Amino acid sequence: MEYKKAYELIVDKVEEELQKQGYTKQKVTSEDEGDLVSLFTSENVAYSVVYIKSKQQMILRSCAMTDEGPDNEWRTLATWLYDDLVSTQKDAESIANDFVEGVSGTVAIKRAKQIKQKKKKSDDGNADPKFLAKRFVAYFPELRDEIKAEEDCYYPFRGATFAKEHIAPRVAQYLKTSKGKETEKLANVFNVQYGNGDYDTRSIITVVILNSLDDDDYKKLSEYFNDDLTKAANAARKFKGKTVKPEKPKKPKKSIASTLIEQNKQNN
């Protein structure tokens, strides 16, 4: 199988997996003639699939993201020889499966923890509820039209309402039949989006979507949560089905200036 066709097959499978996790494919070109390169980026991590023609190598690598883009301190995750004179489509598919394994599941989660994050831990993420909704289109394509209808009819985007009516029921239904890797991949979507999300997005994930699951489905999915989401989801789970009374607003303290003004009025 010609190396360019093999490369396209591999990249397509890697892209399919990374899109589920919220990664975006960037337009890049190789500096060396004959070599091939593809780049996928998220808020904190970049992945690249490269073919080095002179060495006949397919390479999967990753690095951290900065405000300007990948920091280019690439770490090689997997290397395969691919000689298009003798290699077959079966070989290309084996490489693709290995690369997909390298960018998904617990392996990717552990790697993300080791990569220096672009933002400080105290910083709030910036991915809003509409961005979250769009991450589920890869699993539920019909959401695309429903998101469009929501955008056309309401402003701003009703993130919590949309998640409750359109996302949560589908996630619950999906978990009834999902197995092993399928469940793990879905959990990783929640891991990534919780880490990148703003306060509203994080609340929607924990209080709206995850708390809508019954105990069996929650246990099945939460097995693959990272530490941050595990802590937040378990805390939110304690309030499932409970009505929380709003805190009574405290009377605002009068400022020194307003106190002086009142005293002055009384004296006059």
XYZ file of N, CA and C in Angstrom:
804
model
N 0.853 -1.199 0.000
C 0.000 0.000 0.000
C 0.883 1.241 0.000
N 0.628 2.142 -0.912
C 1.430 3.358 -1.061
C 1.396 4.178 0.236
N 2.540 4.743 0.630
C 2.645 5.326 1.970
C 1.701 6.497 2.188
N 1.399 7.265 1.146
C 0.490 8.402 1.311
C -0.922 7.926 1.644
N -1.362 6.850 1.003
C -2.686 6.301 1.299
C -2.714 5.690 2.693
N -1.628 5.028 3.061
C -1.533 4.456 4.402
C -1.572 5.558 5.459
N -0.865 6.633 5.176
C -0.824 7.757 6.103
C -2.221 8.359 6.275
N -2.955 8.521 5.195
C -4.305 9.074 5.272
C -5.219 8.175 6.105
N -5.073 6.864 5.930
C -5.874 5.928 6.709
C -5.585 6.076 8.199
N -4.312 6.176 8.536
C -3.904 6.303 9.937
C -4.398 7.614 10.537
N -4.189 8.709 9.811
C -4.574 10.024 10.314
C -6.086 10.129 10.486
N -6.850 9.556 9.554
C -8.310 9.607 9.661
C -8.794 8.943 10.939
N -8.196 7.816 11.302
C -8.617 7.103 12.514
C -8.200 7.858 13.775
N -7.007 8.448 13.747
C -6.556 9.239 14.889
C -7.444 10.478 15.053
N -7.767 11.122 13.929
C -8.617 12.310 13.980
C -9.999 11.976 14.529
N -10.553 10.866 14.120
C -11.874 10.454 14.606
C -11.876 10.321 16.127
N -10.819 9.732 16.672
C -10.729 9.578 18.115
C -10.524 10.915 18.821
N -9.619 11.740 18.308
C -9.303 12.998 18.980
C -10.454 14.001 18.907
N -11.251 13.955 17.846
C -12.405 14.845 17.763
C -13.381 14.584 18.905
N -13.499 13.337 19.314
C -14.382 12.995 20.428
C -13.906 13.634 21.723
N -12.614 13.903 21.796
C -12.029 14.487 23.013
C -11.929 16.007 22.924
N -12.411 16.576 21.830
C -12.398 18.030 21.696
C -11.178 18.600 21.009
N -10.363 17.762 20.379
C -9.186 18.252 19.659
C -9.584 18.809 18.292
N -8.771 19.730 17.805
C -8.995 20.343 16.497
C -7.804 20.075 15.585
N -8.082 19.689 14.349
C -7.006 19.461 13.383
C -6.580 20.801 12.797
N -5.277 21.070 12.824
C -4.733 22.324 12.320
C -4.121 22.132 10.923
N -4.084 23.214 10.158
C -3.472 23.159 8.833
C -1.964 23.377 8.953
N -1.203 22.355 8.642
C 0.255 22.445 8.707
C 0.855 21.737 7.491
N 2.074 22.092 7.155
C 2.793 21.444 6.052
C 4.196 21.084 6.515
N 4.756 20.040 5.930
C 6.097 19.604 6.288
C 7.142 20.468 5.592
N 8.256 20.727 6.292
C 9.349 21.504 5.711
C 10.204 20.663 4.771
N 10.177 19.341 4.947
C 10.992 18.444 4.128
C 10.134 17.782 3.056
N 10.568 17.865 1.815
C 9.806 17.327 0.688
C 9.611 15.818 0.852
N 8.380 15.377 0.643
C 8.066 13.960 0.748
C 7.564 13.545 2.107
N 7.932 14.288 3.144
C 7.452 13.981 4.483
C 6.000 14.445 4.641
N 5.284 13.832 5.565
C 3.883 14.169 5.819
C 3.699 14.471 7.294
N 2.834 15.433 7.604
C 2.619 15.796 9.003
C 1.183 16.260 9.205
N 0.596 15.867 10.340
C -0.726 16.326 10.762
C -0.641 16.740 12.222
N -1.381 17.781 12.581
C -1.325 18.335 13.936
C -2.731 18.460 14.504
N -2.877 18.005 15.753
C -4.152 18.102 16.465
C -3.896 18.783 17.804
N -4.712 19.772 18.135
C -4.467 20.532 19.360
C -5.712 20.632 20.232
N -5.468 20.710 21.534
C -6.514 21.010 22.507
C -6.016 22.182 23.336
N -6.664 22.428 24.440
C -6.273 23.552 25.287
C -4.867 23.371 25.850
N -4.505 22.134 26.184
C -3.243 21.907 26.888
C -2.263 20.989 26.181
N -2.744 20.151 25.263
C -1.898 19.119 24.666
C -2.005 19.143 23.145
N -0.904 18.840 22.473
C -0.882 18.700 21.014
C -0.392 17.308 20.649
N -0.988 16.726 19.605
C -0.526 15.455 19.050
C -0.169 15.676 17.590
N 0.818 14.946 17.130
C 1.233 15.038 15.733
C 1.498 13.636 15.185
N 1.017 13.407 13.962
C 1.306 12.166 13.248
C 2.207 12.531 12.072
N 3.378 11.899 11.991
C 4.389 12.270 11.005
C 4.858 11.036 10.235
N 5.125 11.225 8.943
C 5.791 10.173 8.177
C 7.108 10.739 7.653
N 8.223 10.126 8.036
C 9.549 10.527 7.589
C 9.931 9.632 6.407
N 9.904 10.178 5.220
C 10.103 9.359 4.020
C 11.491 8.736 3.972
N 12.517 9.511 4.335
C 13.883 9.005 4.247
C 14.130 7.818 5.181
N 13.382 7.762 6.283
C 13.548 6.677 7.258
C 12.413 5.657 7.181
N 11.416 5.960 6.345
C 10.240 5.096 6.202
C 9.587 4.828 7.565
N 9.348 5.912 8.313
C 8.816 5.789 9.665
C 7.506 6.556 9.826
N 6.528 5.903 10.455
C 5.302 6.546 10.916
C 5.495 6.836 12.397
N 5.275 8.087 12.793
C 5.575 8.489 14.165
C 4.376 9.198 14.783
N 4.066 8.837 16.030
C 3.083 9.551 16.836
C 3.836 10.261 17.951
N 3.575 11.543 18.142
C 4.292 12.302 19.164
C 3.347 13.303 19.829
N 3.763 13.841 20.963
C 2.944 14.818 21.679
C 3.829 15.858 22.348
N 3.217 16.999 22.672
C 3.915 18.045 23.427
C 2.870 18.917 24.110
N 3.324 19.841 24.947
C 2.424 20.748 25.645
C 2.084 21.937 24.759
N 0.950 22.560 25.049
C 0.537 23.768 24.338
C 0.905 25.013 25.145
N 1.213 26.088 24.431
C 1.433 27.394 25.042
C 0.450 28.376 24.400
N 0.497 29.637 24.810
C -0.374 30.642 24.205
C -0.091 30.822 22.723
N 1.137 30.522 22.307
C 1.518 30.684 20.904
C 1.319 29.409 20.091
N 0.970 28.304 20.738
C 0.817 27.034 20.038
C 1.658 25.951 20.695
N 1.936 24.844 19.997
C 2.756 23.775 20.575
C 4.125 24.298 20.992
N 4.635 23.794 22.141
C 5.951 24.265 22.587
C 7.092 23.587 21.820
N 6.725 22.604 20.964
C 7.683 21.911 20.081
C 8.722 21.080 20.824
N 8.474 20.816 22.094
C 9.317 19.871 22.820
C 8.663 18.489 22.706
N 8.747 17.952 21.485
C 7.982 16.761 21.149
C 8.523 15.506 21.835
N 7.609 14.694 22.292
C 7.933 13.407 22.886
C 7.367 12.316 21.985
N 8.211 11.428 21.512
C 7.771 10.343 20.636
C 7.042 9.280 21.451
N 5.821 8.964 21.024
C 4.998 7.984 21.727
C 5.021 6.617 21.049
N 5.187 6.618 19.737
C 5.218 5.350 19.001
C 5.891 5.569 17.650
N 6.666 4.589 17.203
C 7.344 4.636 15.904
C 7.189 3.283 15.212
N 6.762 3.337 13.962
C 6.605 2.121 13.165
C 7.312 2.300 11.826
N 7.969 1.254 11.360
C 8.520 1.252 10.009
C 7.393 0.979 9.021
N 7.393 1.747 7.917
C 6.398 1.502 6.884
C 7.051 1.654 5.507
N 7.340 0.513 4.890
C 7.928 0.472 3.554
C 6.806 0.158 2.571
N 6.429 1.139 1.744
C 5.260 0.920 0.892
C 5.506 -0.099 -0.227
N 6.743 -0.605 -0.330
C 7.009 -1.657 -1.312
C 6.583 -3.026 -0.799
N 6.553 -3.165 0.518
C 6.202 -4.463 1.092
C 5.054 -4.386 2.100
N 4.818 -3.208 2.679
C 3.772 -3.074 3.690
C 2.390 -3.081 3.043
N 1.408 -3.553 3.783
C 0.048 -3.718 3.276
C -0.934 -2.843 4.042
N -2.184 -2.882 3.604
C -3.229 -2.147 4.297
C -3.402 -2.676 5.728
N -3.197 -3.968 5.898
C -3.289 -4.559 7.228
C -2.245 -3.955 8.158
N -1.040 -3.711 7.617
C 0.008 -3.071 8.417
C -0.402 -1.655 8.807
N -0.978 -0.929 7.839
C -1.417 0.441 8.105
C -2.496 0.461 9.181
N -3.418 -0.498 9.136
C -4.481 -0.563 10.131
C -3.933 -0.905 11.515
N -2.895 -1.719 11.566
C -2.263 -2.042 12.850
C -1.626 -0.800 13.461
N -0.978 -0.013 12.611
C -0.372 1.241 13.080
C -1.455 2.196 13.580
N -2.529 2.299 12.803
C -3.623 3.189 13.175
C -4.205 2.799 14.531
N -4.431 1.525 14.744
C -4.991 1.058 16.017
C -4.051 1.359 17.183
N -2.750 1.217 16.946
C -1.773 1.511 17.994
C -1.757 3.004 18.316
N -1.836 3.838 17.284
C -1.840 5.285 17.497
C -3.112 5.731 18.216
N -4.244 5.157 17.839
C -5.503 5.495 18.512
C -5.425 5.125 19.982
N -4.845 3.972 20.253
C -4.655 3.547 21.637
C -3.772 4.537 22.392
N -2.785 5.105 21.674
C -1.854 6.035 22.298
C -2.443 7.385 22.641
N -3.564 7.767 21.997
C -4.155 9.088 22.254
C -5.469 8.989 23.027
N -5.834 7.793 23.468
C -7.131 7.633 24.125
C -7.004 6.970 25.486
N -8.068 7.065 26.240
C -8.193 6.341 27.487
C -7.232 6.741 28.585
N -6.973 5.787 29.474
C -6.162 6.051 30.657
C -4.733 6.438 30.308
N -4.238 5.920 29.188
C -2.872 6.270 28.783
C -2.771 7.764 28.530
N -3.733 8.311 27.805
C -3.720 9.737 27.493
C -3.928 10.587 28.745
N -4.759 10.103 29.657
C -5.010 10.838 30.897
C -3.729 10.950 31.727
N -3.014 9.840 31.865
C -1.759 9.860 32.611
C -0.752 10.800 31.959
N -0.718 10.782 30.631
C 0.224 11.652 29.921
C -0.121 13.118 30.146
N -1.415 13.430 30.104
C -1.838 14.813 30.285
C -1.434 15.336 31.659
N -1.453 14.446 32.660
C -1.056 14.863 34.005
C 0.426 15.207 34.070
N 1.215 14.568 33.201
C 2.658 14.769 33.224
C 3.079 16.006 32.438
N 2.209 16.433 31.545
C 2.539 17.602 30.720
C 2.218 18.881 31.488
N 3.119 19.803 31.459
C 2.904 21.081 32.151
C 1.718 21.801 31.537
N 0.747 22.141 32.363
C -0.468 22.769 31.860
C -0.210 24.222 31.493
N -0.927 24.686 30.491
C -0.770 26.067 30.040
C -1.312 27.044 31.080
N -2.376 26.622 31.741
C -2.983 27.517 32.717
C -2.657 27.077 34.127
N -2.695 27.982 35.062
C -2.482 27.653 36.459
C -3.699 26.908 36.983
N -3.487 26.128 38.042
C -4.582 25.333 38.580
C -5.722 26.209 39.076
N -5.396 27.412 39.510
C -6.426 28.289 40.047
C -7.216 28.988 38.954
N -6.758 28.927 37.733
C -7.453 29.598 36.647
C -8.709 28.840 36.263
N -9.753 29.586 35.920
C -10.970 28.968 35.425
C -10.818 28.699 33.942
N -11.390 27.596 33.471
C -11.337 27.297 32.041
C -12.190 28.282 31.254
N -12.129 28.195 29.932
C -12.880 29.150 29.119
C -13.818 28.492 28.120
N -13.953 27.165 28.170
C -14.874 26.480 27.272
C -16.285 26.591 27.847
N -17.203 27.196 27.062
C -18.542 27.461 27.576
C -19.491 26.289 27.317
N -20.734 26.357 27.833
C -21.685 25.256 27.682
C -21.995 24.894 26.227
N -21.994 25.865 25.334
C -22.261 25.547 23.925
C -21.122 24.727 23.336
N -19.904 25.055 23.727
C -18.742 24.267 23.287
C -18.878 22.833 23.800
N -19.307 22.694 25.046
C -19.517 21.362 25.624
C -20.530 20.572 24.800
N -21.641 21.206 24.469
C -22.692 20.526 23.706
C -22.164 20.010 22.375
N -21.335 20.806 21.728
C -20.811 20.421 20.419
C -19.852 19.238 20.511
N -19.239 19.002 21.675
C -18.323 17.870 21.824
C -19.071 16.537 21.746
N -20.377 16.572 21.980
C -21.143 15.322 21.963
C -21.720 14.991 20.594
N -21.524 15.878 19.626
C -22.042 15.628 18.276
C -21.393 14.385 17.676
N -20.122 14.134 18.019
C -19.431 12.953 17.498
C -20.123 11.668 17.953
N -20.771 11.714 19.113
C -21.484 10.545 19.623
C -22.957 10.547 19.191
N -23.543 11.735 19.161
C -24.963 11.857 18.841
C -25.126 12.899 17.725
N -24.975 12.503 16.469
C -24.988 13.449 15.335
C -26.245 14.313 15.266
N -27.366 13.792 15.771
C -28.612 14.554 15.708
C -28.549 15.822 16.557
N -27.591 15.898 17.468
C -27.429 17.099 18.294
C -27.077 18.322 17.454
N -26.459 18.092 16.306
C -26.032 19.225 15.469
C -27.218 20.123 15.122
N -28.316 19.519 14.672
C -29.507 20.293 14.318
C -30.179 20.876 15.559
N -30.132 20.155 16.652
C -30.758 20.641 17.882
C -29.999 21.830 18.465
N -28.676 21.810 18.343
C -27.862 22.961 18.777
C -28.186 24.173 17.917
N -28.310 23.954 16.614
C -28.640 25.049 15.684
C -30.001 25.638 16.039
N -30.973 24.786 16.339
C -32.308 25.267 16.702
C -32.262 26.072 17.993
N -31.469 25.618 18.949
C -31.316 26.335 20.215
C -30.709 27.720 19.975
N -29.695 27.770 19.123
C -29.045 29.048 18.812
C -29.997 30.004 18.109
N -30.849 29.462 17.253
C -31.783 30.301 16.495
C -32.908 30.843 17.371
N -33.287 30.085 18.396
C -34.463 30.451 19.191
C -34.142 31.159 20.505
N -32.940 30.948 21.020
C -32.632 31.504 22.335
C -31.262 32.182 22.365
N -31.207 33.258 23.082
C -29.930 33.916 23.349
C -29.974 34.481 24.758
N -28.966 34.169 25.584
C -27.821 33.325 25.250
C -28.193 31.841 25.228
N -27.274 31.014 24.808
C -27.467 29.567 24.729
C -27.821 29.018 26.108
N -28.940 28.303 26.207
C -29.398 27.780 27.500
C -28.663 26.461 27.802
N -27.460 26.588 28.307
C -26.605 25.425 28.468
C -27.180 24.346 29.362
N -27.671 24.721 30.546
C -28.187 23.732 31.490
C -29.462 23.079 30.956
N -30.358 23.878 30.408
C -31.608 23.349 29.857
C -31.338 22.416 28.690
N -30.441 22.834 27.808
C -30.125 22.003 26.644
C -29.514 20.674 27.073
N -28.604 20.728 28.041
C -27.957 19.504 28.518
C -28.971 18.560 29.155
N -29.883 19.116 29.935
C -30.889 18.302 30.617
C -31.831 17.630 29.626
N -32.243 18.371 28.585
C -33.249 17.861 27.654
C -32.666 17.030 26.520
N -31.442 17.342 26.084
C -30.924 16.717 24.872
C -29.692 15.830 25.084
N -28.830 16.186 26.040
C -27.587 15.431 26.212
C -27.723 14.338 27.263
N -28.212 14.692 28.442
C -28.293 13.735 29.545
C -29.055 12.456 29.183
N -30.230 12.546 28.537
C -30.950 11.295 28.201
C -30.169 10.408 27.236
N -29.440 11.019 26.318
C -28.685 10.236 25.336
C -27.468 9.579 25.984
N -26.828 10.291 26.901
C -25.687 9.703 27.615
C -26.153 8.488 28.408
N -27.290 8.619 29.084
C -27.825 7.503 29.869
C -28.146 6.312 28.972
N -28.756 6.586 27.833
C -29.100 5.512 26.895
C -27.845 4.848 26.329
N -26.827 5.666 26.028
C -25.571 5.147 25.482
C -24.909 4.188 26.466
N -24.932 4.541 27.742
C -24.259 3.738 28.761
C -24.940 2.395 28.997
N -26.190 2.276 28.602
C -26.898 1.010 28.785
C -26.293 -0.102 27.930
N -25.674 0.287 26.816
C -25.130 -0.728 25.901
C -23.625 -0.622 25.675
N -23.004 0.461 26.140
C -21.570 0.645 25.884
C -20.752 -0.365 26.679
N -19.589 -0.674 26.155
C -18.691 -1.623 26.800
C -17.289 -1.032 26.898
N -16.500 -1.538 27.857
C -15.086 -1.229 28.008
C -14.579 0.052 27.397
N -13.956 -0.076 26.216
C -13.316 1.058 25.544
C -14.305 2.158 25.191
N -15.526 1.784 24.820
C -16.542 2.782 24.472
C -16.860 3.655 25.684
N -17.023 3.020 26.819
C -17.302 3.768 28.044
C -16.105 4.625 28.440
N -14.923 4.090 28.294
C -13.704 4.811 28.647
C -13.533 6.058 27.792
N -13.811 5.939 26.495
C -13.681 7.084 25.591
C -14.685 8.178 25.945
N -15.916 7.780 26.276
C -16.918 8.767 26.670
C -16.503 9.460 27.959
N -15.983 8.703 28.907
C -15.526 9.288 30.169
C -14.417 10.301 29.928
N -13.569 10.020 28.946
C -12.468 10.942 28.667
C -12.966 12.261 28.092
N -14.100 12.226 27.391
C -14.715 13.476 26.925
C -15.072 14.336 28.133
N -15.667 13.716 29.138
C -16.016 14.454 30.357
C -14.758 14.945 31.071
N -13.699 14.123 31.123
C -12.453 14.542 31.766
C -11.892 15.800 31.118
N -11.803 15.779 29.790
C -11.218 16.900 29.048
C -12.079 18.151 29.178
N -13.396 17.994 29.004
C -14.276 19.155 29.034
C -14.424 19.741 30.433
N -14.347 18.890 31.466
C -14.376 19.431 32.826
C -13.109 20.244 33.081
N -11.970 19.737 32.629
C -10.709 20.446 32.828
C -10.648 21.759 32.084
N -11.265 21.820 30.891
C -11.198 23.023 30.065
C -12.379 23.960 30.267
N -13.417 23.491 30.964
C -14.655 24.255 31.034
C -14.648 25.402 32.027
N -15.541 26.376 31.766
C -15.745 27.454 32.726
C -16.632 26.925 33.854
N -16.976 27.784 34.811
C -17.730 27.324 35.973
C -19.091 26.758 35.580
N -19.766 27.408 34.625
C -21.071 26.919 34.185
C -20.954 25.534 33.560
N -19.938 25.355 32.729
C -19.737 24.067 32.060
C -19.472 22.967 33.068
N -18.644 23.233 34.045
C -18.328 22.225 35.056
C -19.565 21.837 35.863
N -20.396 22.821 36.164
C -21.626 22.542 36.906
C -22.586 21.713 36.071
N -22.666 22.017 34.778
C -23.544 21.256 33.888
C -23.090 19.804 33.823
N -21.788 19.590 33.746
C -21.259 18.229 33.678
C -21.610 17.444 34.935
N -21.354 18.027 36.099
C -21.538 17.287 37.353
C -22.996 17.247 37.813
N -23.647 18.403 37.877
C -24.987 18.492 38.461
C -26.086 18.075 37.490
N -25.932 18.451 36.220
C -26.999 18.181 35.250
C -26.846 16.809 34.591
N -25.691 16.557 33.977
C -25.537 15.326 33.195
C -25.237 14.126 34.079
N -24.179 14.204 34.871
C -23.768 13.045 35.667
C -24.786 12.700 36.756
N -25.404 13.711 37.350
C -26.394 13.440 38.385
C -27.703 12.911 37.820
N -27.866 12.938 36.499
C -29.065 12.380 35.881
C -28.955 10.864 35.721
N -27.737 10.332 35.890
C -27.502 8.904 35.699
C -27.920 8.115 36.937
N -28.423 6.898 36.716
C -28.697 6.046 37.866
C -27.369 5.534 38.424
N -27.414 4.908 39.573
C -26.188 4.526 40.278
C -25.324 3.565 39.464
N -25.947 2.619 38.784
C -25.179 1.641 38.017
C -24.432 2.297 36.859
N -25.120 3.174 36.132
C -24.474 3.837 34.988
C -23.396 4.818 35.455
N -23.682 5.497 36.569
C -22.684 6.421 37.110
C -21.419 5.674 37.521
N -21.588 4.556 38.194
C -20.443 3.753 38.623
C -19.658 3.251 37.422
N -20.365 2.845 36.386
C -19.741 2.329 35.167
C -18.889 3.391 34.491
N -19.411 4.625 34.423
C -18.698 5.710 33.753
C -17.595 6.292 34.628
N -17.881 6.469 35.921
C -16.935 7.152 36.816
C -15.660 6.350 37.058
N -15.683 5.095 36.696
C -14.488 4.269 36.839
C -13.309 4.847 36.056
N -13.610 5.622 35.003
C -12.573 6.150 34.128
C -12.351 7.655 34.308
N -12.950 8.259 35.331
C -12.749 9.688 35.565
C -11.341 9.947 36.097
N -10.790 11.108 35.775
C -9.514 11.494 36.371
C -9.758 12.030 37.786
N -8.699 12.395 38.477
C -8.829 12.774 39.886
C -9.717 14.004 40.087
N -9.545 15.025 39.224
C -10.311 16.267 39.382
C -11.806 16.020 39.216
N -12.168 15.300 38.164
C -13.592 15.058 37.928
C -14.169 14.098 38.961
N -13.397 13.116 39.382
C -13.867 12.187 40.411
C -14.250 12.936 41.677
N -13.389 13.839 42.098
C -13.634 14.605 43.326
C -14.888 15.476 43.178
N -15.001 16.177 42.048
C -16.131 17.082 41.841
C -17.442 16.317 41.660
N -17.395 15.238 40.873
C -18.615 14.476 40.593
C -19.136 13.780 41.840
N -18.256 13.227 42.647
C -18.680 12.557 43.873
C -19.280 13.544 44.871
N -18.719 14.750 44.906
C -19.266 15.788 45.792
C -20.661 16.192 45.331
N -20.826 16.371 44.020
C -22.129 16.758 43.480
C -23.148 15.641 43.644
N -22.663 14.404 43.619
C -23.553 13.238 43.716
C -24.306 13.224 45.043
N -23.725 13.798 46.075
C -24.353 13.816 47.390
C -25.640 14.641 47.398
N -25.765 15.553 46.406
C -26.947 16.409 46.340
C -27.976 15.908 45.340
N -27.730 14.746 44.735
C -28.658 14.184 43.747
C -30.024 13.955 44.391
N -31.049 14.534 43.772
C -32.415 14.357 44.256
C -32.786 15.207 45.441
N -31.869 16.034 45.912
C -32.143 16.878 47.076
C -32.420 18.309 46.647
N -33.263 18.969 47.402
C -33.532 20.386 47.174
C -32.702 21.183 48.159
N -31.853 21.999 47.636
C -30.971 22.789 48.486
C -31.565 24.178 48.677
N -31.791 24.520 49.943
C -32.351 25.837 50.219
C -31.322 26.918 49.919
N -31.753 27.943 49.222
C -30.799 29.018 48.931
C -30.399 29.736 50.208
N -29.197 30.153 50.257
C -28.700 30.866 51.427
C -29.381 32.216 51.514
N -29.816 32.566 52.730
C -30.441 33.867 52.907
C -29.413 34.964 52.685
N -29.762 35.934 51.832
C -28.802 37.009 51.571
C -28.545 37.827 52.822
N -27.300 38.081 53.077
C -26.931 38.874 54.238
C -27.184 40.343 53.945
N -27.599 41.050 54.992
C -27.793 42.480 54.817
C -26.454 43.137 54.577
N -26.382 43.941 53.517
C -25.101 44.579 53.219
C -24.708 45.554 54.319
N -23.431 45.506 54.669
C -22.927 46.430 55.684
C -22.857 47.834 55.097
N -23.258 48.776 55.896
C -23.184 50.159 55.436
C -21.742 50.619 55.398
N -21.423 51.333 54.378
C -20.076 51.866 54.278
C -19.910 53.016 55.257
N -18.655 53.308 55.558
C -18.370 54.426 56.465
C -18.947 55.716 55.904
N -18.874 55.862 54.590
C -19.363 57.096 53.958
C -20.865 57.238 54.156
N -21.639 56.142 53.922
C -23.094 56.234 54.064
C -23.477 56.474 55.521
N -22.737 55.896 56.465
C -23.003 56.113 57.884
C -22.805 57.573 58.256
N -21.756 58.164 57.775
C -21.479 59.576 58.052
C -22.550 60.470 57.465
N -23.031 60.097 56.263
C -24.072 60.897 55.614
C -25.362 60.865 56.442
N -25.747 59.661 56.963
C -26.955 59.550 57.765
C -26.817 60.342 59.070
N -25.631 60.233 59.680
C -25.399 60.985 60.924
C -25.498 62.483 60.681
N -25.012 62.909 59.546
C -25.043 64.328 59.216
C -26.468 64.803 59.028
N -27.327 63.921 58.394
C -28.733 64.288 58.181
C -29.455 64.412 59.526
N -29.140 63.488 60.468
C -29.774 63.515 61.756
C -29.380 64.754 62.549
N -28.149 65.163 62.455
C -27.649 66.336 63.173
C -28.263 67.615 62.648
N -28.605 67.598 61.331
C -29.166 68.794 60.738
C -30.683 68.813 60.917
